[in-house]
Amino acid sequence: MNITELLADLQVQYDRTATRAGELRDRIEHLTSALAETEARLTNLATTRKIIAELAPARDDTEPPETNSAYQAIVNAFNQHPDQEFRARDLHELLHMPTDEAAVNVTRARLGRLLRQGFLTQPGRGRYQKRT
């Protein structure tokens, strides 16, 4: 390779690198703009959350959530009748809970969790009993 070819090759490499640098500058400019917009959105969201939290009435956290009280009612029923087998619908009737299919299905899921946690046994399909 002679000097002329070497200089031509260097010029090609320089042109490619200059083009790449220009593309990177354009991307940096675009990303800088997108970052500024995103940071402004974050600031607006934080301000909105703060204002809503200040305006929202204070919650009374002394009362347990509904799911905890439902679990407690189920556990209490099994504790009061440790030798009795229950179906989900039987528990609803005993506890005066709604007996519609959706509500009973939620209780079935709760019973399944209590079974997996070892609190209950399943002596038959759909039947649950307190583990002794």
Short mmCIF file of C-alpha atoms in Angstrom, two decimals:
data_model
loop_
_atom_site.label_atom_id
_atom_site.label_comp_id
_atom_site.label_asym_id
_atom_site.label_seq_id
_atom_site.Cartn_x
_atom_site.Cartn_y
_atom_site.Cartn_z
CA MET A 1 0.00 0.00 0.00
CA ASN A 2 1.42 3.36 -0.99
CA ILE A 3 0.98 6.71 0.73
CA THR A 4 -1.84 7.84 -1.55
CA GLU A 5 -3.90 4.71 -0.83
CA LEU A 6 -3.19 5.07 2.88
CA LEU A 7 -4.37 8.70 2.88
CA ALA A 8 -7.51 7.77 0.91
CA ASP A 9 -8.27 4.98 3.38
CA LEU A 10 -7.80 7.36 6.32
CA GLN A 11 -10.15 9.87 4.67
CA VAL A 12 -12.85 7.18 4.29
CA GLN A 13 -12.46 6.21 7.96
CA TYR A 14 -12.58 9.88 8.98
CA ASP A 15 -15.78 10.48 6.96
CA ARG A 16 -17.49 7.40 8.48
CA THR A 17 -16.49 8.43 11.99
CA ALA A 18 -17.67 12.03 11.43
CA THR A 19 -21.02 10.73 10.18
CA ARG A 20 -21.35 8.46 13.20
CA ALA A 21 -20.51 11.36 15.54
CA GLY A 22 -23.24 13.47 13.89
CA GLU A 23 -25.77 10.66 14.33
CA LEU A 24 -24.82 10.33 17.99
CA ARG A 25 -25.15 14.10 18.54
CA ASP A 26 -28.65 13.95 17.01
CA ARG A 27 -29.61 11.05 19.29
CA ILE A 28 -28.23 12.88 22.33
CA GLU A 29 -30.27 15.95 21.42
CA HIS A 30 -33.43 13.82 21.03
CA LEU A 31 -32.81 11.94 24.30
CA THR A 32 -32.10 15.18 26.17
CA SER A 33 -35.42 16.57 24.98
CA ALA A 34 -37.29 13.37 25.90
CA LEU A 35 -35.62 13.36 29.33
CA ALA A 36 -36.69 16.93 30.00
CA GLU A 37 -40.30 16.10 29.06
CA THR A 38 -40.29 12.99 31.25
CA GLU A 39 -38.85 14.83 34.24
CA ALA A 40 -41.51 17.53 33.86
CA ARG A 41 -44.19 14.81 33.82
CA LEU A 42 -42.70 13.26 36.98
CA THR A 43 -42.81 16.64 38.71
CA ASN A 44 -46.45 17.11 37.69
CA LEU A 45 -47.40 13.64 38.93
CA ALA A 46 -45.66 14.17 42.25
CA THR A 47 -47.41 17.51 42.72
CA THR A 48 -50.79 16.00 41.82
CA ARG A 49 -50.28 13.11 44.23
CA LYS A 50 -49.31 15.54 47.01
CA ILE A 51 -52.35 17.75 46.44
CA ILE A 52 -54.75 14.78 46.34
CA ALA A 53 -53.21 13.33 49.51
CA GLU A 54 -53.73 16.67 51.27
CA LEU A 55 -57.33 16.98 50.09
CA ALA A 56 -58.36 13.36 50.67
CA PRO A 57 -60.09 12.66 53.97
CA ALA A 58 -57.95 10.87 56.52
CA ARG A 59 -58.63 7.14 56.62
CA ASP A 60 -59.50 5.44 59.85
CA ASP A 61 -57.02 2.54 59.89
CA THR A 62 -58.30 1.15 63.17
CA GLU A 63 -60.76 -1.09 61.30
CA PRO A 64 -59.18 -4.12 59.58
CA PRO A 65 -59.71 -4.52 55.83
CA GLU A 66 -62.66 -6.60 54.65
CA THR A 67 -60.55 -9.55 53.53
CA ASN A 68 -58.90 -9.84 56.95
CA SER A 69 -62.26 -9.82 58.71
CA ALA A 70 -63.60 -12.41 56.24
CA TYR A 71 -60.58 -14.65 56.89
CA GLN A 72 -61.03 -14.16 60.62
CA ALA A 73 -64.70 -15.12 60.42
CA ILE A 74 -63.80 -18.30 58.50
CA VAL A 75 -61.06 -19.22 60.97
CA ASN A 76 -63.40 -18.54 63.91
CA ALA A 77 -66.04 -20.83 62.39
CA PHE A 78 -63.52 -23.67 62.11
CA ASN A 79 -62.28 -23.01 65.64
CA GLN A 80 -65.82 -23.16 67.02
CA HIS A 81 -66.56 -26.41 65.13
CA PRO A 82 -63.15 -28.19 64.93
CA ASP A 83 -64.58 -31.64 64.12
CA GLN A 84 -67.09 -30.50 61.51
CA GLU A 85 -66.53 -30.54 57.75
CA PHE A 86 -67.69 -27.48 55.82
CA ARG A 87 -68.30 -26.66 52.20
CA ALA A 88 -67.84 -23.06 51.11
CA ARG A 89 -71.59 -22.55 50.76
CA ASP A 90 -72.17 -24.01 54.27
CA LEU A 91 -69.75 -21.46 55.70
CA HIS A 92 -71.61 -18.65 53.95
CA GLU A 93 -74.89 -19.79 55.43
CA LEU A 94 -73.36 -20.22 58.90
CA LEU A 95 -71.71 -16.79 58.78
CA HIS A 96 -74.71 -15.06 57.13
CA MET A 97 -72.60 -14.11 54.12
CA PRO A 98 -74.03 -13.70 50.60
CA THR A 99 -74.55 -17.06 48.89
CA ASP A 100 -74.22 -15.91 45.30
CA GLU A 101 -71.75 -17.91 43.23
CA ALA A 102 -69.14 -15.12 42.97
CA ALA A 103 -68.98 -14.63 46.74
CA VAL A 104 -68.80 -18.38 47.36
CA ASN A 105 -65.96 -18.67 44.82
CA VAL A 106 -63.98 -16.04 46.73
CA THR A 107 -64.44 -18.11 49.89
CA ARG A 108 -63.30 -21.22 48.01
CA ALA A 109 -60.09 -19.40 47.14
CA ARG A 110 -59.65 -18.36 50.77
CA LEU A 111 -60.20 -21.94 51.92
CA GLY A 112 -57.59 -23.09 49.41
CA ARG A 113 -55.08 -20.64 50.88
CA LEU A 114 -55.85 -21.81 54.41
CA LEU A 115 -55.42 -25.40 53.20
CA ARG A 116 -52.01 -24.61 51.67
CA GLN A 117 -50.98 -22.82 54.86
CA GLY A 118 -51.74 -25.98 56.83
CA PHE A 119 -54.63 -24.62 58.90
CA LEU A 120 -57.20 -26.85 57.17
CA THR A 121 -57.38 -30.37 55.78
CA GLN A 122 -59.52 -31.53 52.89
CA PRO A 123 -61.23 -34.79 53.86
CA GLY A 124 -63.21 -34.85 50.60
CA ARG A 125 -63.63 -32.87 47.43
CA GLY A 126 -64.95 -29.42 48.31
CA ARG A 127 -64.97 -30.19 52.03
CA TYR A 128 -62.71 -28.52 54.54
CA GLN A 129 -61.98 -29.25 58.19
CA LYS A 130 -59.71 -27.76 60.80
CA ARG A 131 -56.38 -29.59 61.03
CA THR A 132 -56.06 -31.29 64.42
#
